[in-house]
């Protein structure tokens, strides 16, 4: 009964898999390379992906689809290789060599599970196989594959393939087929007994291959319940398509129009107003009659909304794809035509330009497909303006900001040793301190001077090479902004660049490089921005605002766009807002046409993640905003936001002492830390592991993968001295760039004996880091000074300190910290201190209810 049910369920599962892979027939013959792509990716491609691929009309679109298809499946997108594509192609090549066709069930199994650890052929055609050939009159052609745990099922696996009747298509055998399915129908064996007698005859006749076949049959039959059936279902199920929205994103960039799609008229003009070294700036302007557009009205906000999608082809290949969104309030459109500007940087040559402009509100389209001849822009004299008078007038000022020569500035990251730890053991985190030289790579004959500014204040003007500046960064790893701007002899800014010194790998920032602040423009201005993203991520979009009006959205570099200004040189601020795919955002702004003496007033919003405990040290919940009193430098502050934090993401780091004195406790400290990671890390949280002895070492970068965190805890060895203070600063530095709820857990059993920094310097850095530190002192012999240092670190940063005699007491401590982090309050106030200085500001939070104590940072640096 079990065999019959198993056989039926297996066949149904295979039929269902084939049904999922079934797709419509090709409407027209595809080129051989595209047919091969469909064949080789049958097991990877979803029905939706296949349908989308077959709907493409041109070869360059199909080639772009193939590139995007593999990119979406790249397991490590921050590397130059696509490991999955490489391994899949290697298996394709192996399957073709062994089995000739990918339709063979053995090919499919190899593609899904990789090559087996052992493969034994039984009763094959080639007489050179010796003993195996003797089975041809007894056993049909068969193979036994065996896998160790290194396969997608993560379990040992034995598989038997056979060819029914010796001529039909290969199949996978299971015990529901019965051993008779493996026998040659006309052989004498079919007339003999069953079970052990048949197995003995197979072994006697076929030798070692027969012995392997019998062992495989018995292994499969011995699996309990439906274990083997479920294992085979897992082994034969194609992997799920990648998460995310790569396919809709790819489709959104299509320039095709559906048959019968409504259209409207527009006029495209092209100009080449400048260059970037060997690349020419191609500036396209689409003039759309206002009467052709629909006005969107959402809650009284009226706008023309247009979406531009473009493709640049070089020969038969897709060279560039781009997308712009335009949002224009009717009040800002002062003409019968709306100019929409896009820009690309291309090398001189012949291209093909395909554009699709969609009126989102009216659901109508403009499409053009035309040759594009990109000239080489020579010299420093601007080329002729656009032929259209309206475009020429509106863009005259914006185009005047384009460097028409080779003037460029690029600040080079300094090469040197880290101030706190060797770069080799910090995961690439270079922490700079002391005197450091920064070089700028400057090109352009018209460059007369370069001004270096640190934190917005000029520190050096160089009028001749070398274009460099030496800065004293101090001994604490402060994040500071360095800008280099090149000027010509007339004092006109030609190019600039910025570098964030001691920026972390988590930094996400946008900087407006042009226009310079407080400049005056009559009709238009060029906005150029620089976007820095955390490692392994990419920009989802960049929105450009004129005051609070969204005027353009860019989806790819260059992050540059001409923007029209209100008439009359009105005070205007330009804002650049960048987004990551997960919704995280960052912004920068600059004022233009500002009256003399205008000062920007910084709005300082201060976030305080605050834990409240009762007399027994347990978290106190259920409080409201009225329960808290907040003071900054003694002045009462008014809360503008209050909430009890329960589900916000947490970034937590564990700083684990692995110095020689930890030898008796290291084995028990490891599972306790792993248990903490297991309890604290949810899919939206992140955790990191830093170990230290006489230097810190970043073991595991911020992740939510417990396997990676567990791997970082493996193989720890207690040795060498203790550099607690340097390691605390390094760990806090690694938090730099992360926002939201952050905490550092420090476990140490000894006194600092080898740090470059002292306690006061460490406390100074910790006060400005905004990270709550929870310290755990381990050991009965913990010195008084070491205990005081751990207490002070926790007290100054809003954490708590704990002390235990043995590592086996760590679990309840970690549990208490985890509960406290999950039951904090977020207090937000707008500081009443408008002073521009950067001095430390003390913060005090009190809870009005008796018996309750608030724990939060002691202050911050603005």
Tab-separated table of C-alpha atoms in Angstrom, residues 66-440:
chain	number	residue	atom	x	y	z
A	66	UNK	CA	19.561	37.279	-19.880
A	67	UNK	CA	22.009	39.615	-18.145
A	68	UNK	CA	19.355	40.748	-15.653
A	69	UNK	CA	18.163	37.151	-15.134
A	70	UNK	CA	21.580	36.012	-13.919
A	71	UNK	CA	22.262	39.224	-12.001
A	72	UNK	CA	19.057	38.699	-9.996
A	73	UNK	CA	20.369	35.262	-8.963
A	74	UNK	CA	23.898	36.367	-8.072
A	75	UNK	CA	24.449	35.152	-4.474
A	76	UNK	CA	27.245	37.677	-3.878
A	77	UNK	CA	26.427	40.775	-5.961
A	78	UNK	CA	29.262	42.801	-4.429
A	79	UNK	CA	31.880	40.578	-6.123
A	80	UNK	CA	32.984	40.644	-9.754
A	81	UNK	CA	31.897	37.025	-10.317
A	82	UNK	CA	28.457	35.466	-10.508
A	83	UNK	CA	29.082	32.222	-8.656
A	84	UNK	CA	25.679	30.687	-9.360
A	85	UNK	CA	25.922	31.330	-13.098
A	86	UNK	CA	29.416	29.831	-13.201
A	87	UNK	CA	28.449	26.709	-11.252
A	88	UNK	CA	25.257	26.236	-13.280
A	89	UNK	CA	27.175	26.470	-16.561
A	90	UNK	CA	29.732	23.947	-15.294
A	91	UNK	CA	26.918	21.501	-14.507
A	92	UNK	CA	25.336	22.153	-17.910
A	93	UNK	CA	28.625	21.273	-19.607
A	94	UNK	CA	29.018	18.123	-17.501
A	95	UNK	CA	25.443	17.001	-18.170
A	96	UNK	CA	25.855	17.445	-21.933
A	97	UNK	CA	29.105	15.494	-21.884
A	98	UNK	CA	27.707	12.581	-19.867
A	99	UNK	CA	24.120	12.333	-21.078
A	100	UNK	CA	24.019	14.215	-24.389
A	101	UNK	CA	20.673	15.913	-23.706
A	102	UNK	CA	19.455	18.101	-20.856
A	103	UNK	CA	16.034	16.437	-21.086
A	104	UNK	CA	17.533	13.252	-19.574
A	105	UNK	CA	16.278	12.758	-16.013
A	106	UNK	CA	19.897	12.274	-14.941
A	107	UNK	CA	20.825	15.656	-16.394
A	108	UNK	CA	18.006	17.337	-14.487
A	109	UNK	CA	19.031	15.630	-11.239
A	110	UNK	CA	22.648	16.644	-11.736
A	111	UNK	CA	21.664	20.261	-12.410
A	112	UNK	CA	19.524	20.474	-9.283
A	113	UNK	CA	21.818	18.593	-6.896
A	114	UNK	CA	25.271	18.732	-8.410
A	115	UNK	CA	27.427	15.738	-9.355
A	116	UNK	CA	27.252	12.759	-6.990
A	117	UNK	CA	30.117	11.754	-4.739
A	118	UNK	CA	30.069	8.352	-6.480
A	119	UNK	CA	28.436	7.148	-9.726
A	120	UNK	CA	28.351	3.461	-10.647
A	121	UNK	CA	27.192	2.343	-14.094
A	122	UNK	CA	25.505	-1.059	-14.421
A	123	UNK	CA	24.868	-3.011	-17.626
A	124	UNK	CA	25.882	-0.200	-19.981
A	125	UNK	CA	26.402	-0.578	-23.721
A	126	UNK	CA	30.170	-0.294	-23.972
A	127	UNK	CA	31.788	-3.793	-23.758
A	128	UNK	CA	34.924	-2.208	-22.395
A	129	UNK	CA	33.064	-1.892	-19.103
A	130	UNK	CA	34.057	-5.473	-18.393
A	131	UNK	CA	32.041	-7.084	-15.627
A	132	UNK	CA	29.336	-4.476	-15.877
A	133	UNK	CA	28.620	-5.589	-19.447
A	134	UNK	CA	27.781	-9.107	-18.260
A	135	UNK	CA	24.580	-7.730	-16.697
A	136	UNK	CA	23.027	-6.864	-20.052
A	137	UNK	CA	21.003	-10.063	-20.164
A	138	UNK	CA	19.870	-9.777	-16.553
A	139	UNK	CA	19.565	-6.102	-15.527
A	140	UNK	CA	18.485	-3.196	-17.694
A	141	UNK	CA	20.978	-0.283	-18.013
A	142	UNK	CA	21.108	1.363	-14.584
A	143	UNK	CA	23.180	3.732	-12.490
A	144	UNK	CA	23.630	4.175	-8.750
A	145	UNK	CA	24.394	7.681	-7.496
A	146	UNK	CA	25.355	8.432	-3.922
A	147	UNK	CA	25.552	11.838	-2.230
A	148	UNK	CA	26.996	12.927	1.064
A	149	UNK	CA	25.335	15.787	2.971
A	150	UNK	CA	26.725	18.443	0.633
A	151	UNK	CA	23.573	18.747	-1.483
A	152	UNK	CA	20.382	20.856	-1.347
A	153	UNK	CA	18.621	18.326	0.946
A	154	UNK	CA	21.533	18.482	3.455
A	155	UNK	CA	21.255	14.734	3.967
A	156	UNK	CA	22.843	11.540	2.682
A	157	UNK	CA	21.145	10.412	-0.478
A	158	UNK	CA	21.214	7.321	-2.724
A	159	UNK	CA	19.520	7.421	-6.128
A	160	UNK	CA	18.974	4.678	-8.715
A	161	UNK	CA	18.317	5.507	-12.371
A	162	UNK	CA	17.286	2.876	-14.920
A	163	UNK	CA	16.219	2.526	-18.540
A	164	UNK	CA	12.986	0.482	-18.786
A	165	UNK	CA	13.227	-2.246	-21.408
A	166	UNK	CA	16.754	-1.109	-22.157
A	167	UNK	CA	15.527	1.392	-24.763
A	168	UNK	CA	12.989	3.782	-23.204
A	169	UNK	CA	13.807	7.125	-21.571
A	170	UNK	CA	15.740	6.975	-18.323
A	171	UNK	CA	13.752	7.145	-15.077
A	172	UNK	CA	14.473	7.370	-11.384
A	173	UNK	CA	13.645	4.181	-9.490
A	174	UNK	CA	11.917	3.951	-6.121
A	175	UNK	CA	10.743	0.914	-4.170
A	176	UNK	CA	7.215	1.491	-5.441
A	177	UNK	CA	8.427	0.375	-8.885
A	178	UNK	CA	9.510	-2.989	-7.532
A	179	UNK	CA	12.779	-4.759	-8.242
A	180	UNK	CA	11.251	-6.383	-11.323
A	181	UNK	CA	11.372	-3.018	-13.083
A	182	UNK	CA	15.161	-3.317	-13.075
A	183	UNK	CA	15.207	-6.765	-14.707
A	184	UNK	CA	15.387	-7.611	-18.373
A	185	UNK	CA	11.879	-8.966	-19.151
A	186	UNK	CA	13.082	-11.984	-21.149
A	187	UNK	CA	15.728	-13.050	-18.674
A	188	UNK	CA	15.475	-16.190	-16.637
A	189	UNK	CA	15.572	-14.058	-13.508
A	190	UNK	CA	11.992	-12.981	-14.061
A	191	UNK	CA	10.940	-16.616	-13.575
A	192	UNK	CA	12.885	-17.145	-10.358
A	193	UNK	CA	11.974	-16.278	-6.836
A	194	UNK	CA	12.026	-12.820	-5.330
A	195	UNK	CA	13.779	-10.911	-2.601
A	196	UNK	CA	17.082	-12.336	-1.427
A	197	UNK	CA	17.291	-14.852	-4.283
A	198	UNK	CA	17.060	-12.105	-6.902
A	199	UNK	CA	19.540	-9.914	-5.018
A	200	UNK	CA	21.997	-12.835	-4.785
A	201	UNK	CA	21.693	-13.555	-8.481
A	202	UNK	CA	22.301	-9.864	-9.328
A	203	UNK	CA	25.447	-9.857	-7.200
A	204	UNK	CA	26.706	-13.166	-8.579
A	205	UNK	CA	26.061	-12.117	-12.168
A	206	UNK	CA	27.110	-8.459	-12.093
A	207	UNK	CA	29.877	-8.452	-9.525
A	208	UNK	CA	30.678	-5.167	-7.717
A	209	UNK	CA	28.251	-3.061	-9.781
A	210	UNK	CA	25.476	-5.519	-8.903
A	211	UNK	CA	26.477	-5.362	-5.259
A	212	UNK	CA	26.173	-1.571	-5.352
A	213	UNK	CA	22.736	-1.852	-6.990
A	214	UNK	CA	21.455	-4.270	-4.356
A	215	UNK	CA	22.818	-2.105	-1.546
A	216	UNK	CA	21.060	0.942	-3.041
A	217	UNK	CA	17.743	-0.949	-3.377
A	218	UNK	CA	17.920	-2.090	0.246
A	219	UNK	CA	18.921	1.412	1.486
A	220	UNK	CA	15.960	3.000	-0.290
A	221	UNK	CA	13.542	0.374	1.005
A	222	UNK	CA	14.807	0.800	4.583
A	223	UNK	CA	13.971	4.505	4.803
A	224	UNK	CA	11.196	5.044	7.378
A	225	UNK	CA	7.736	6.260	6.402
A	226	UNK	CA	7.774	8.679	3.523
A	227	UNK	CA	11.260	10.015	4.266
A	228	UNK	CA	12.708	8.940	0.911
A	229	UNK	CA	9.727	10.234	-1.020
A	230	UNK	CA	9.977	13.639	0.663
A	231	UNK	CA	13.740	13.671	0.128
A	232	UNK	CA	13.288	13.043	-3.588
A	233	UNK	CA	10.581	15.698	-3.797
A	234	UNK	CA	13.029	18.172	-2.291
A	235	UNK	CA	15.833	16.998	-4.594
A	236	UNK	CA	13.697	17.266	-7.742
A	237	UNK	CA	11.981	20.551	-6.958
A	238	UNK	CA	13.437	23.481	-8.889
A	239	UNK	CA	14.767	26.335	-6.726
A	240	UNK	CA	12.354	29.212	-6.153
A	241	UNK	CA	12.810	32.340	-8.271
A	242	UNK	CA	14.809	35.133	-6.631
A	243	UNK	CA	13.137	37.387	-4.134
A	244	UNK	CA	12.555	40.994	-5.014
A	245	UNK	CA	11.012	42.533	-8.062
A	246	UNK	CA	13.626	42.173	-10.766
A	247	UNK	CA	11.118	41.066	-13.408
A	248	UNK	CA	8.632	43.948	-12.923
A	249	UNK	CA	11.607	46.306	-12.766
A	250	UNK	CA	12.958	44.954	-16.035
A	251	UNK	CA	9.530	45.226	-17.631
A	252	UNK	CA	9.132	48.788	-16.406
A	253	UNK	CA	12.247	49.754	-18.378
A	254	UNK	CA	10.817	48.459	-21.646
A	255	UNK	CA	10.461	51.014	-24.433
A	256	UNK	CA	7.898	48.925	-26.314
A	257	UNK	CA	4.300	50.054	-26.728
A	258	UNK	CA	1.379	47.691	-26.630
A	259	UNK	CA	-0.531	47.465	-29.913
A	260	UNK	CA	-3.171	50.171	-30.065
A	261	UNK	CA	-1.703	52.195	-27.184
A	262	UNK	CA	-2.863	55.860	-27.380
A	263	UNK	CA	-0.125	58.342	-28.256
A	264	UNK	CA	0.528	62.091	-28.276
A	265	UNK	CA	2.885	64.351	-30.205
A	266	UNK	CA	6.177	65.754	-28.869
A	267	UNK	CA	9.452	67.072	-30.250
A	268	UNK	CA	12.926	65.766	-29.366
A	269	UNK	CA	16.059	67.888	-29.746
A	270	UNK	CA	19.620	66.928	-28.868
A	271	UNK	CA	22.587	69.042	-27.779
A	272	UNK	CA	26.125	68.289	-26.638
A	273	UNK	CA	26.944	71.067	-24.149
A	274	UNK	CA	30.084	69.612	-22.576
A	275	UNK	CA	32.247	66.643	-21.823
A	276	UNK	CA	33.701	64.632	-18.975
A	277	UNK	CA	37.216	63.765	-20.117
A	278	UNK	CA	36.707	61.402	-23.104
A	279	UNK	CA	32.907	61.260	-22.779
A	280	UNK	CA	30.482	63.688	-24.347
A	281	UNK	CA	27.495	64.958	-22.395
A	282	UNK	CA	24.387	64.193	-24.436
A	283	UNK	CA	21.536	66.491	-23.427
A	284	UNK	CA	18.110	65.611	-24.775
A	285	UNK	CA	15.075	67.871	-24.482
A	286	UNK	CA	11.550	66.685	-25.174
A	287	UNK	CA	9.087	69.524	-25.767
A	288	UNK	CA	5.575	68.384	-24.900
A	289	UNK	CA	2.559	70.609	-25.685
A	290	UNK	CA	0.738	71.370	-22.448
A	291	UNK	CA	-2.577	70.662	-24.140
A	292	UNK	CA	-1.530	67.042	-24.680
A	293	UNK	CA	-1.118	66.338	-20.965
A	294	UNK	CA	-3.544	65.330	-18.249
A	295	UNK	CA	-3.357	67.053	-14.863
A	296	UNK	CA	-3.303	64.733	-11.871
A	297	UNK	CA	-5.156	65.989	-8.797
A	298	UNK	CA	-4.478	64.185	-5.524
A	299	UNK	CA	-6.017	65.829	-2.470
A	300	UNK	CA	-5.722	69.215	-4.161
A	301	UNK	CA	-2.097	68.734	-5.261
A	302	UNK	CA	-2.106	69.187	-9.045
A	303	UNK	CA	0.756	68.144	-11.318
A	304	UNK	CA	1.783	66.892	-14.726
A	305	UNK	CA	3.369	63.476	-14.126
A	306	UNK	CA	5.555	61.973	-16.836
A	307	UNK	CA	7.763	58.894	-16.964
A	308	UNK	CA	10.652	58.712	-19.440
A	309	UNK	CA	12.288	55.373	-20.278
A	310	UNK	CA	15.252	55.257	-22.628
A	311	UNK	CA	17.626	52.811	-24.282
A	312	UNK	CA	20.910	53.496	-26.051
A	313	UNK	CA	22.075	50.819	-28.480
A	314	UNK	CA	25.543	50.467	-29.919
A	315	UNK	CA	25.342	48.180	-32.905
A	316	UNK	CA	23.046	45.309	-31.958
A	317	UNK	CA	23.784	45.525	-28.227
A	318	UNK	CA	22.034	47.426	-25.461
A	319	UNK	CA	24.627	49.905	-24.198
A	320	UNK	CA	22.666	51.969	-21.682
A	321	UNK	CA	19.225	52.034	-20.064
A	322	UNK	CA	17.813	54.940	-18.101
A	323	UNK	CA	14.678	56.222	-16.483
A	324	UNK	CA	13.485	59.645	-15.341
A	325	UNK	CA	10.313	60.759	-13.604
A	326	UNK	CA	9.056	64.331	-13.920
A	327	UNK	CA	6.477	66.005	-11.668
A	328	UNK	CA	5.563	69.538	-12.739
A	329	UNK	CA	2.910	71.624	-10.947
A	330	UNK	CA	0.869	73.586	-13.532
A	331	UNK	CA	1.784	76.850	-11.816
A	332	UNK	CA	5.459	76.300	-12.671
A	333	UNK	CA	4.804	75.723	-16.365
A	334	UNK	CA	4.941	79.161	-17.909
A	335	UNK	CA	4.698	78.202	-21.563
A	336	UNK	CA	2.557	76.295	-23.993
A	337	UNK	CA	5.262	73.624	-24.041
A	338	UNK	CA	6.838	71.647	-21.216
A	339	UNK	CA	10.594	70.957	-21.627
A	340	UNK	CA	11.754	67.638	-20.188
A	341	UNK	CA	15.528	67.249	-20.018
A	342	UNK	CA	17.574	64.050	-19.761
A	343	UNK	CA	21.351	63.578	-19.923
A	344	UNK	CA	23.744	60.715	-20.628
A	345	UNK	CA	27.544	60.502	-20.843
A	346	UNK	CA	28.632	58.660	-24.003
A	347	UNK	CA	31.862	58.235	-25.899
A	348	UNK	CA	31.884	59.745	-29.386
A	349	UNK	CA	30.371	57.395	-31.960
A	350	UNK	CA	27.188	56.196	-33.592
A	351	UNK	CA	24.314	54.903	-31.490
A	352	UNK	CA	20.587	54.275	-31.656
A	353	UNK	CA	18.328	56.102	-29.197
A	354	UNK	CA	14.920	54.666	-28.247
A	355	UNK	CA	12.647	56.724	-25.987
A	356	UNK	CA	9.228	56.102	-24.480
A	357	UNK	CA	7.534	58.972	-22.635
A	358	UNK	CA	4.394	58.159	-20.680
A	359	UNK	CA	1.825	60.678	-19.481
A	360	UNK	CA	0.989	58.804	-16.293
A	361	UNK	CA	-2.273	60.643	-15.666
A	362	UNK	CA	-3.537	60.473	-19.241
A	363	UNK	CA	-2.128	57.002	-19.947
A	364	UNK	CA	-0.858	58.110	-23.350
A	365	UNK	CA	2.587	57.746	-24.855
A	366	UNK	CA	5.196	59.372	-27.049
A	367	UNK	CA	7.808	57.061	-28.607
A	368	UNK	CA	10.747	57.736	-30.867
A	369	UNK	CA	13.478	55.550	-32.304
A	370	UNK	CA	16.292	57.427	-34.056
A	371	UNK	CA	20.011	57.342	-34.814
A	372	UNK	CA	22.288	59.193	-32.399
A	373	UNK	CA	25.636	60.507	-33.622
A	374	UNK	CA	27.689	61.661	-30.627
A	375	UNK	CA	30.452	64.114	-31.587
A	376	UNK	CA	33.739	64.684	-29.836
A	377	UNK	CA	33.630	67.955	-27.895
A	378	UNK	CA	36.911	69.816	-28.207
A	379	UNK	CA	38.417	72.742	-26.298
A	380	UNK	CA	36.942	74.843	-23.527
A	381	UNK	CA	34.545	76.946	-25.602
A	382	UNK	CA	30.924	75.886	-25.083
A	383	UNK	CA	29.265	74.446	-28.191
A	384	UNK	CA	26.245	76.132	-29.765
A	385	UNK	CA	23.107	76.227	-27.588
A	386	UNK	CA	20.069	74.044	-28.390
A	387	UNK	CA	18.270	75.112	-31.546
A	388	UNK	CA	14.925	75.426	-29.796
A	389	UNK	CA	14.726	79.000	-28.381
A	390	UNK	CA	12.695	78.028	-25.313
A	391	UNK	CA	15.124	75.256	-24.360
A	392	UNK	CA	18.158	77.448	-25.054
A	393	UNK	CA	16.809	80.233	-22.833
A	394	UNK	CA	15.744	78.005	-19.975
A	395	UNK	CA	18.923	75.920	-19.884
A	396	UNK	CA	21.482	78.647	-20.552
A	397	UNK	CA	22.513	79.044	-16.911
A	398	UNK	CA	22.382	75.337	-16.131
A	399	UNK	CA	24.585	74.537	-19.109
A	400	UNK	CA	27.009	77.290	-18.158
A	401	UNK	CA	27.897	75.205	-15.089
A	402	UNK	CA	29.033	72.285	-17.219
A	403	UNK	CA	32.785	71.908	-17.371
A	404	UNK	CA	33.522	71.918	-21.090
A	405	UNK	CA	37.126	70.822	-20.679
A	406	UNK	CA	38.831	68.156	-18.612
A	407	UNK	CA	38.573	69.845	-15.215
A	408	UNK	CA	38.011	67.101	-12.653
A	409	UNK	CA	38.770	66.628	-8.970
A	410	UNK	CA	38.902	63.326	-7.172
A	411	UNK	CA	39.936	62.961	-3.539
A	412	UNK	CA	41.915	59.762	-3.019
A	413	UNK	CA	41.438	57.714	0.167
A	414	UNK	CA	44.739	57.736	2.069
A	415	UNK	CA	46.793	54.573	2.307
A	416	UNK	CA	48.075	53.861	5.795
A	417	UNK	CA	47.778	51.760	8.905
A	418	UNK	CA	44.715	51.882	11.059
A	419	UNK	CA	44.892	53.942	14.229
A	420	UNK	CA	43.355	51.176	16.356
A	421	UNK	CA	43.839	47.826	14.641
A	422	UNK	CA	45.557	46.228	11.698
A	423	UNK	CA	43.390	46.504	8.611
A	424	UNK	CA	43.894	42.798	7.987
A	425	UNK	CA	41.890	41.885	11.094
A	426	UNK	CA	39.139	44.487	10.934
A	427	UNK	CA	37.295	43.416	7.822
A	428	UNK	CA	38.690	46.316	5.843
A	429	UNK	CA	37.712	48.974	8.384
A	430	UNK	CA	40.517	51.546	8.251
A	431	UNK	CA	40.409	53.838	11.277
A	432	UNK	CA	42.559	56.916	10.653
A	433	UNK	CA	44.114	59.115	13.308
A	434	UNK	CA	47.045	61.474	13.808
A	435	UNK	CA	48.604	63.322	10.874
A	436	UNK	CA	47.352	62.036	7.545
A	437	UNK	CA	48.048	63.301	4.034
A	438	UNK	CA	45.171	63.476	1.547
A	439	UNK	CA	45.859	63.774	-2.189
A	440	UNK	CA	43.525	65.061	-4.870
